PDB file of C-alpha atoms in Angstrom:
ATOM      1  CA  MET A 199     222.802  73.674  77.934  1.00  0.00           C
ATOM      2  CA  ARG A 200     220.698  71.864  75.326  1.00  0.00           C
ATOM      3  CA  PRO A 201     218.117  74.273  73.820  1.00  0.00           C
ATOM      4  CA  ASP A 202     215.229  71.778  73.745  1.00  0.00           C
ATOM      5  CA  LEU A 203     215.118  71.184  77.506  1.00  0.00           C
ATOM      6  CA  THR A 204     211.634  71.797  78.838  1.00  0.00           C
ATOM      7  CA  PHE A 205     210.522  73.481  82.025  1.00  0.00           C
ATOM      8  CA  GLU A 206     209.294  70.117  83.312  1.00  0.00           C
ATOM      9  CA  GLN A 207     212.720  68.519  82.780  1.00  0.00           C
ATOM     10  CA  LEU A 208     214.424  71.324  84.669  1.00  0.00           C
ATOM     11  CA  ARG A 209     211.814  71.193  87.419  1.00  0.00           C
ATOM     12  CA  HIS A 210     212.323  67.443  87.936  1.00  0.00           C
ATOM     13  CA  TRP A 211     216.115  67.926  87.975  1.00  0.00           C
ATOM     14  CA  SER A 212     215.979  70.789  90.463  1.00  0.00           C
ATOM     15  CA  SER A 213     213.600  68.896  92.756  1.00  0.00           C
ATOM     16  CA  GLY A 214     215.748  65.774  92.602  1.00  0.00           C
ATOM     17  CA  ILE A 215     218.955  67.630  93.471  1.00  0.00           C
ATOM     18  CA  THR A 216     217.322  69.532  96.329  1.00  0.00           C
ATOM     19  CA  ALA A 217     215.940  66.337  97.852  1.00  0.00           C
ATOM     20  CA  ALA A 218     219.167  64.365  97.306  1.00  0.00           C
ATOM     21  CA  VAL A 219     221.476  66.814  99.086  1.00  0.00           C
ATOM     22  CA  SER A 220     219.221  66.811 102.171  1.00  0.00           C
ATOM     23  CA  ALA A 221     218.530  63.047 102.266  1.00  0.00           C
ATOM     24  CA  THR A 222     220.171  60.999 105.012  1.00  0.00           C
ATOM     25  CA  LEU A 223     220.064  57.457 103.609  1.00  0.00           C
ATOM     26  CA  PRO A 224     222.243  56.494 100.621  1.00  0.00           C
ATOM     27  CA  GLU A 225     219.253  54.786  98.979  1.00  0.00           C
ATOM     28  CA  GLU A 226     217.213  57.975  99.299  1.00  0.00           C
ATOM     29  CA  ILE A 227     220.035  60.052  97.820  1.00  0.00           C
ATOM     30  CA  SER A 228     220.175  57.673  94.873  1.00  0.00           C
ATOM     31  CA  ALA A 229     216.404  57.625  94.370  1.00  0.00           C
ATOM     32  CA  HIS A 230     216.037  61.405  94.355  1.00  0.00           C
ATOM     33  CA  PHE A 231     219.055  62.079  92.179  1.00  0.00           C
ATOM     34  CA  THR A 232     218.427  59.414  89.558  1.00  0.00           C
ATOM     35  CA  ALA A 233     214.758  60.373  89.226  1.00  0.00           C
ATOM     36  CA  GLY A 234     215.749  63.923  88.315  1.00  0.00           C
ATOM     37  CA  ALA A 235     218.762  62.957  86.223  1.00  0.00           C
ATOM     38  CA  ARG A 236     216.775  60.613  83.982  1.00  0.00           C
ATOM     39  CA  HIS A 237     214.589  63.557  83.005  1.00  0.00           C
ATOM     40  CA  LEU A 238     217.569  65.752  82.198  1.00  0.00           C
ATOM     41  CA  VAL A 239     219.837  63.353  80.282  1.00  0.00           C
ATOM     42  CA  ALA A 240     217.393  60.959  78.618  1.00  0.00           C
ATOM     43  CA  SER A 241     218.557  57.561  79.875  1.00  0.00           C
ATOM     44  CA  ASP A 242     217.156  54.091  80.305  1.00  0.00           C
ATOM     45  CA  GLN A 243     218.915  53.945  83.664  1.00  0.00           C
ATOM     46  CA  VAL A 244     221.050  56.204  85.848  1.00  0.00           C
ATOM     47  CA  TYR A 245     223.371  54.711  88.442  1.00  0.00           C
ATOM     48  CA  ILE A 246     225.419  56.405  91.146  1.00  0.00           C
ATOM     49  CA  GLY A 247     227.927  54.846  93.497  1.00  0.00           C
ATOM     50  CA  LEU A 248     231.486  54.780  94.762  1.00  0.00           C
ATOM     51  CA  TYR A 249     234.793  53.640  93.315  1.00  0.00           C
ATOM     52  CA  LEU A 250     237.326  52.606  95.969  1.00  0.00           C
ATOM     53  CA  ARG A 251     240.953  51.848  95.228  1.00  0.00           C
ATOM     54  CA  ASP A 252     241.336  49.332  98.052  1.00  0.00           C
ATOM     55  CA  SER A 253     238.024  47.438  97.848  1.00  0.00           C
ATOM     56  CA  ALA A 254     235.097  46.583  95.598  1.00  0.00           C
ATOM     57  CA  SER A 255     232.953  49.021  93.677  1.00  0.00           C
ATOM     58  CA  ILE A 256     229.660  50.031  95.329  1.00  0.00           C
ATOM     59  CA  THR A 257     226.520  50.888  93.391  1.00  0.00           C
ATOM     60  CA  ILE A 258     223.803  52.544  95.475  1.00  0.00           C
ATOM     61  CA  TYR A 259     220.355  51.484  94.319  1.00  0.00           C
ATOM     62  CA  GLU A 260     217.089  53.301  94.822  1.00  0.00           C
ATOM     63  CA  ARG A 261     215.428  49.884  94.796  1.00  0.00           C
ATOM     64  CA  ASP A 262     216.527  46.227  94.851  1.00  0.00           C
ATOM     65  CA  PRO A 263     219.795  45.696  92.933  1.00  0.00           C
ATOM     66  CA  ASP A 264     219.577  43.707  89.710  1.00  0.00           C
ATOM     67  CA  HIS A 265     221.616  40.546  89.304  1.00  0.00           C
ATOM     68  CA  TRP A 266     223.911  41.772  86.559  1.00  0.00           C
ATOM     69  CA  ASN A 267     224.934  44.879  88.473  1.00  0.00           C
ATOM     70  CA  ARG A 268     225.695  42.843  91.612  1.00  0.00           C
ATOM     71  CA  ASN A 269     228.057  40.915  89.378  1.00  0.00           C
ATOM     72  CA  TYR A 270     229.620  44.229  88.351  1.00  0.00           C
ATOM     73  CA  ASP A 271     230.218  45.326  91.949  1.00  0.00           C
ATOM     74  CA  THR A 272     231.787  42.050  93.030  1.00  0.00           C
ATOM     75  CA  ARG A 273     233.963  41.234  90.023  1.00  0.00           C
ATOM     76  CA  LYS A 274     233.451  42.975  86.715  1.00  0.00           C
ATOM     77  CA  TYR A 275     234.176  46.554  87.770  1.00  0.00           C
ATOM     78  CA  ARG A 276     237.924  45.995  87.419  1.00  0.00           C
ATOM     79  CA  GLN A 277     237.454  45.370  83.689  1.00  0.00           C
ATOM     80  CA  ASP A 278     235.377  48.516  83.186  1.00  0.00           C
ATOM     81  CA  PRO A 279     237.384  51.060  81.146  1.00  0.00           C
ATOM     82  CA  PHE A 280     235.956  53.866  83.307  1.00  0.00           C
ATOM     83  CA  PHE A 281     237.164  52.186  86.509  1.00  0.00           C
ATOM     84  CA  ARG A 282     240.557  51.603  84.913  1.00  0.00           C
ATOM     85  CA  LEU A 283     240.823  55.293  84.106  1.00  0.00           C
ATOM     86  CA  PHE A 284     239.873  56.123  87.718  1.00  0.00           C
ATOM     87  CA  ALA A 285     242.508  53.692  89.021  1.00  0.00           C
ATOM     88  CA  GLY A 286     245.202  55.227  86.837  1.00  0.00           C
ATOM     89  CA  THR A 287     244.588  58.912  87.519  1.00  0.00           C
ATOM     90  CA  ARG A 288     243.550  61.298  90.272  1.00  0.00           C
ATOM     91  CA  GLN A 289     241.755  63.572  87.818  1.00  0.00           C
ATOM     92  CA  ASP A 290     237.975  63.982  87.654  1.00  0.00           C
ATOM     93  CA  PHE A 291     236.431  63.159  84.291  1.00  0.00           C
ATOM     94  CA  LEU A 292     233.074  63.018  82.504  1.00  0.00           C
ATOM     95  CA  LEU A 293     233.249  61.056  79.267  1.00  0.00           C
ATOM     96  CA  PRO A 294     231.168  59.103  76.773  1.00  0.00           C
ATOM     97  CA  LEU A 295     232.019  55.453  76.186  1.00  0.00           C
ATOM     98  CA  SER A 296     233.344  56.310  72.717  1.00  0.00           C
ATOM     99  CA  ALA A 297     236.168  58.338  74.314  1.00  0.00           C
ATOM    100  CA  LEU A 298     237.600  55.173  75.916  1.00  0.00           C
ATOM    101  CA  ASP A 299     236.938  52.772  73.038  1.00  0.00           C
ATOM    102  CA  LYS A 300     240.192  52.216  71.167  1.00  0.00           C
ATOM    103  CA  GLY A 301     238.450  49.967  68.673  1.00  0.00           C
ATOM    104  CA  ASP A 302     238.663  46.868  70.848  1.00  0.00           C
ATOM    105  CA  PHE A 303     235.807  47.424  73.316  1.00  0.00           C
ATOM    106  CA  HIS A 304     233.358  45.115  71.523  1.00  0.00           C
ATOM    107  CA  THR A 305     235.912  42.290  71.535  1.00  0.00           C
ATOM    108  CA  SER A 306     236.928  42.743  75.191  1.00  0.00           C
ATOM    109  CA  ALA A 307     236.131  40.275  77.970  1.00  0.00           C
ATOM    110  CA  TYR A 308     234.209  43.013  79.768  1.00  0.00           C
ATOM    111  CA  TYR A 309     231.918  43.497  76.772  1.00  0.00           C
ATOM    112  CA  ARG A 310     231.496  39.754  76.200  1.00  0.00           C
ATOM    113  CA  ASP A 311     230.910  38.729  79.807  1.00  0.00           C
ATOM    114  CA  PHE A 312     229.067  41.743  81.188  1.00  0.00           C
ATOM    115  CA  TYR A 313     228.195  44.642  78.929  1.00  0.00           C
ATOM    116  CA  GLU A 314     226.458  42.728  76.139  1.00  0.00           C
ATOM    117  CA  PRO A 315     224.570  40.254  78.401  1.00  0.00           C
ATOM    118  CA  SER A 316     223.278  43.168  80.477  1.00  0.00           C
ATOM    119  CA  GLY A 317     221.710  44.748  77.408  1.00  0.00           C
ATOM    120  CA  SER A 318     223.849  47.866  77.754  1.00  0.00           C
ATOM    121  CA  PHE A 319     224.471  49.829  74.576  1.00  0.00           C
ATOM    122  CA  ASP A 320     226.030  53.201  75.399  1.00  0.00           C
ATOM    123  CA  GLU A 321     226.890  55.324  78.424  1.00  0.00           C
ATOM    124  CA  ILE A 322     228.243  58.575  79.757  1.00  0.00           C
ATOM    125  CA  THR A 323     230.117  58.196  83.050  1.00  0.00           C
ATOM    126  CA  GLY A 324     231.506  60.844  85.353  1.00  0.00           C
ATOM    127  CA  VAL A 325     233.982  60.193  88.169  1.00  0.00           C
ATOM    128  CA  PHE A 326     234.641  62.762  90.917  1.00  0.00           C
ATOM    129  CA  ASN A 327     237.522  62.147  93.336  1.00  0.00           C
ATOM    130  CA  PHE A 328     237.046  62.749  97.071  1.00  0.00           C
ATOM    131  CA  ASP A 329     240.391  61.619  98.459  1.00  0.00           C
ATOM    132  CA  ARG A 330     243.268  59.335  97.544  1.00  0.00           C
ATOM    133  CA  ASN A 331     241.118  56.235  97.893  1.00  0.00           C
ATOM    134  CA  ALA A 332     237.577  57.121  96.892  1.00  0.00           C
ATOM    135  CA  ALA A 333     235.544  58.722  94.139  1.00  0.00           C
ATOM    136  CA  GLY A 334     231.875  58.989  93.350  1.00  0.00           C
ATOM    137  CA  PHE A 335     230.571  57.968  89.953  1.00  0.00           C
ATOM    138  CA  VAL A 336     227.450  58.626  87.899  1.00  0.00           C
ATOM    139  CA  THR A 337     226.528  56.566  84.844  1.00  0.00           C
ATOM    140  CA  TYR A 338     223.881  57.530  82.317  1.00  0.00           C
ATOM    141  CA  LEU A 339     223.022  54.314  80.475  1.00  0.00           C
ATOM    142  CA  ARG A 340     221.149  53.445  77.308  1.00  0.00           C
ATOM    143  CA  ARG A 341     220.223  49.912  76.384  1.00  0.00           C
ATOM    144  CA  ARG A 342     220.100  48.194  73.022  1.00  0.00           C
ATOM    145  CA  GLY A 343     217.550  49.737  70.703  1.00  0.00           C
ATOM    146  CA  ALA A 344     218.197  53.303  71.873  1.00  0.00           C
ATOM    147  CA  ARG A 345     220.202  55.860  69.933  1.00  0.00           C
ATOM    148  CA  PRO A 346     223.768  56.568  71.056  1.00  0.00           C
ATOM    149  CA  PHE A 347     224.426  59.498  73.353  1.00  0.00           C
ATOM    150  CA  GLY A 348     225.248  62.638  71.390  1.00  0.00           C
ATOM    151  CA  THR A 349     227.234  65.790  71.994  1.00  0.00           C
ATOM    152  CA  GLU A 350     224.109  67.542  73.277  1.00  0.00           C
ATOM    153  CA  ASP A 351     223.655  64.860  75.971  1.00  0.00           C
ATOM    154  CA  LEU A 352     227.269  65.209  77.061  1.00  0.00           C
ATOM    155  CA  ALA A 353     226.863  68.997  77.164  1.00  0.00           C
ATOM    156  CA  VAL A 354     223.932  68.678  79.575  1.00  0.00           C
ATOM    157  CA  ALA A 355     225.868  66.244  81.796  1.00  0.00           C
ATOM    158  CA  GLU A 356     228.823  68.647  81.824  1.00  0.00           C
ATOM    159  CA  ALA A 357     226.642  71.667  82.610  1.00  0.00           C
ATOM    160  CA  THR A 358     225.214  69.895  85.663  1.00  0.00           C
ATOM    161  CA  ALA A 359     228.481  68.291  86.815  1.00  0.00           C
ATOM    162  CA  ASP A 360     228.953  70.603  89.809  1.00  0.00           C
ATOM    163  CA  ALA A 361     225.520  69.699  91.188  1.00  0.00           C
ATOM    164  CA  THR A 362     226.183  66.024  90.521  1.00  0.00           C
ATOM    165  CA  ARG A 363     229.434  66.224  92.462  1.00  0.00           C
ATOM    166  CA  LEU A 364     227.617  67.749  95.450  1.00  0.00           C
ATOM    167  CA  VAL A 365     225.210  64.806  95.490  1.00  0.00           C
ATOM    168  CA  LEU A 366     228.015  62.261  95.224  1.00  0.00           C
ATOM    169  CA  GLU A 367     229.917  63.951  98.055  1.00  0.00           C
ATOM    170  CA  ARG A 368     226.751  63.731 100.141  1.00  0.00           C
ATOM    171  CA  LEU A 369     226.505  60.045  99.251  1.00  0.00           C
ATOM    172  CA  TRP A 370     230.126  59.482 100.314  1.00  0.00           C
ATOM    173  CA  ARG A 371     229.623  61.125 103.694  1.00  0.00           C
ATOM    174  CA  GLN A 372     226.407  59.201 104.403  1.00  0.00           C
ATOM    175  CA  TRP A 373     227.760  55.850 103.246  1.00  0.00           C
ATOM    176  CA  ARG A 374     231.022  55.798 105.217  1.00  0.00           C
ATOM    177  CA  PRO A 375     230.923  53.231 108.053  1.00  0.00           C
ATOM    178  CA  PRO A 376     230.137  54.455 111.591  1.00  0.00           C
ATOM    179  CA  GLY A 377     233.256  55.091 113.640  1.00  0.00           C
ATOM    180  CA  GLU A 378     235.324  56.238 110.686  1.00  0.00           C
ATOM    181  CA  SER A 379     236.635  59.736 111.212  1.00  0.00           C
ATOM    182  CA  GLN A 380     234.458  62.130 109.269  1.00  0.00           C
ATOM    183  CA  LEU A 381     237.009  64.940 109.222  1.00  0.00           C
ATOM    184  CA  SER A 382     240.617  65.127 108.165  1.00  0.00           C
ATOM    185  CA  LEU A 383     242.452  68.351 107.453  1.00  0.00           C
ATOM    186  CA  ALA A 384     245.457  66.523 106.033  1.00  0.00           C
ATOM    187  CA  GLY A 385     244.555  67.360 102.446  1.00  0.00           C
ATOM    188  CA  LEU A 386     244.428  71.110 103.074  1.00  0.00           C
ATOM    189  CA  SER A 387     247.256  73.560 102.543  1.00  0.00           C
ATOM    190  CA  PRO A 388     248.681  75.253 105.665  1.00  0.00           C
ATOM    191  CA  ARG A 389     246.627  78.407 105.042  1.00  0.00           C
ATOM    192  CA  GLU A 390     243.477  76.371 104.368  1.00  0.00           C
ATOM    193  CA  ARG A 391     243.979  74.396 107.595  1.00  0.00           C
ATOM    194  CA  GLN A 392     244.408  77.662 109.485  1.00  0.00           C
ATOM    195  CA  ILE A 393     241.173  79.031 108.081  1.00  0.00           C
ATOM    196  CA  ALA A 394     239.346  75.725 108.647  1.00  0.00           C
ATOM    197  CA  LEU A 395     240.361  75.749 112.309  1.00  0.00           C
ATOM    198  CA  LEU A 396     239.191  79.335 112.692  1.00  0.00           C
ATOM    199  CA  LEU A 397     235.864  78.381 111.139  1.00  0.00           C
ATOM    200  CA  ILE A 398     235.597  75.469 113.582  1.00  0.00           C
ATOM    201  CA  ASP A 399     236.212  77.962 116.377  1.00  0.00           C
ATOM    202  CA  GLY A 400     233.224  80.003 115.184  1.00  0.00           C
ATOM    203  CA  GLY A 401     234.948  82.585 113.016  1.00  0.00           C
ATOM    204  CA  CYS A 402     233.437  84.116 109.900  1.00  0.00           C
ATOM    205  CA  ALA A 403     235.012  85.576 106.763  1.00  0.00           C
ATOM    206  CA  LYS A 404     235.073  89.073 108.275  1.00  0.00           C
ATOM    207  CA  THR A 405     236.724  88.116 111.569  1.00  0.00           C
ATOM    208  CA  ILE A 406     239.160  85.715 109.889  1.00  0.00           C
ATOM    209  CA  SER A 407     240.122  88.463 107.450  1.00  0.00           C
ATOM    210  CA  ARG A 408     240.867  90.781 110.369  1.00  0.00           C
ATOM    211  CA  ASP A 409     242.751  88.148 112.384  1.00  0.00           C
ATOM    212  CA  LEU A 410     244.947  87.051 109.487  1.00  0.00           C
ATOM    213  CA  ALA A 411     245.266  90.488 107.859  1.00  0.00           C
ATOM    214  CA  ILE A 412     244.173  89.260 104.448  1.00  0.00           C
ATOM    215  CA  ALA A 413     241.390  90.502 102.181  1.00  0.00           C
ATOM    216  CA  PRO A 414     237.834  89.224 102.861  1.00  0.00           C
ATOM    217  CA  GLY A 415     237.551  88.084  99.243  1.00  0.00           C
ATOM    218  CA  THR A 416     240.687  85.968  99.647  1.00  0.00           C
ATOM    219  CA  VAL A 417     239.266  84.425 102.811  1.00  0.00           C
ATOM    220  CA  ARG A 418     236.002  83.592 101.077  1.00  0.00           C
ATOM    221  CA  ASN A 419     237.910  81.906  98.232  1.00  0.00           C
ATOM    222  CA  HIS A 420     239.882  79.847 100.774  1.00  0.00           C
ATOM    223  CA  ILE A 421     236.651  78.895 102.563  1.00  0.00           C
ATOM    224  CA  LYS A 422     235.127  77.650  99.300  1.00  0.00           C
ATOM    225  CA  THR A 423     238.232  75.542  98.671  1.00  0.00           C
ATOM    226  CA  VAL A 424     238.151  74.139 102.230  1.00  0.00           C
ATOM    227  CA  TYR A 425     234.521  73.067 101.850  1.00  0.00           C
ATOM    228  CA  ARG A 426     235.176  71.516  98.442  1.00  0.00           C
ATOM    229  CA  LYS A 427     238.194  69.534  99.645  1.00  0.00           C
ATOM    230  CA  LEU A 428     236.378  68.323 102.767  1.00  0.00           C
ATOM    231  CA  GLY A 429     233.199  67.485 100.868  1.00  0.00           C
ATOM    232  CA  LEU A 430     231.145  69.953 102.900  1.00  0.00           C
ATOM    233  CA  HIS A 431     228.845  72.819 102.025  1.00  0.00           C
ATOM    234  CA  SER A 432     228.754  75.112 105.043  1.00  0.00           C
ATOM    235  CA  GLN A 433     230.280  76.048 108.381  1.00  0.00           C
ATOM    236  CA  VAL A 434     227.421  74.206 110.087  1.00  0.00           C
ATOM    237  CA  GLU A 435     228.400  70.972 108.326  1.00  0.00           C
ATOM    238  CA  LEU A 436     232.066  71.541 109.173  1.00  0.00           C
ATOM    239  CA  MET A 437     231.314  71.952 112.867  1.00  0.00           C
ATOM    240  CA  ALA A 438     228.998  68.917 112.806  1.00  0.00           C
ATOM    241  CA  ALA A 439     231.773  66.839 111.218  1.00  0.00           C
ATOM    242  CA  VAL A 440     234.117  67.897 114.034  1.00  0.00           C
ATOM    243  CA  ARG A 441     231.585  66.743 116.630  1.00  0.00           C
ATOM    244  CA  GLU A 442     231.149  63.396 114.867  1.00  0.00           C
ATOM    245  CA  ALA A 443     234.908  62.887 114.672  1.00  0.00           C
ATOM    246  CA  GLY A 444     235.191  63.621 118.402  1.00  0.00           C
ATOM    247  CA  THR A 445     238.131  65.986 118.005  1.00  0.00           C
ATOM    248  CA  ALA A 446     238.262  69.739 117.703  1.00  0.00           C
ATOM    249  CA  PRO A 447     241.829  71.049 117.348  1.00  0.00           C
ATOM    250  CA  HIS A 448     242.300  74.623 118.510  1.00  0.00           C
ATOM    251  CA  PRO A 449     243.097  77.261 115.872  1.00  0.00           C
ATOM    252  CA  ALA A 450     246.339  78.103 117.691  1.00  0.00           C
ATOM    253  CA  ALA A 451     247.657  74.715 116.598  1.00  0.00           C
ATOM    254  CA  ALA A 452     247.670  75.888 112.991  1.00  0.00           C
ATOM    255  CA  THR A 453     250.724  77.542 111.540  1.00  0.00           C
ATOM    256  CA  PHE A 454     251.236  79.222 108.216  1.00  0.00           C
ATOM    257  CA  SER A 455     254.382  79.961 106.327  1.00  0.00           C
ATOM    258  CA  PRO A 456     253.970  82.200 103.268  1.00  0.00           C
TER     259      PRO A 456
END
């Protein structure tokens, strides 16, 4: 963590994260998060949104969208080197623009048609995958006239990446269209599905440990993985997602082969 961070910066960040993870509207999530993030990683603008492999990029604004970013979401996102990296890998990443500049960025069509006219100068962007189709992104942006982002700025963004991911997962769950299933266990391993179903049935780490004859610590590690993969934070959220999806498979349906 950067040594010159002040108490006020940390207070704004903590307040923003707390409010963002409990907000219900995507615009509110964006407003709370970006307000805190701007204090932590000094930026002219912070954007969050969603990258989708089968449709257009989506930036979630805390206020009215600006014209140049609407242009990004409808057309220019495909030329963005960060989107291209997302499209070509399933790995999460948090990188400065310099990491993707092979010496040709300032002569690219993306720079000429979008980046330069927008007044953008430098950025740090993080992408966090949710499933095979979607990821959340955060962009810390500086405009012309500002100094470039440094290693200390990247270090702060990296140190707060876990909290950022939680906010983006919240954004993903709140943005998804009504009627879309909010719960799929397909991405879990057989053991994780078994534990998820037992949690849905009201089990806790202690009872699941006894039922499956595995150590409580191992169960708790599996539970953490289940929540992370499903984009949830608690058993309450898991059970709520089951209700919203309208299906609640019985734990007996789960099988596990060592």
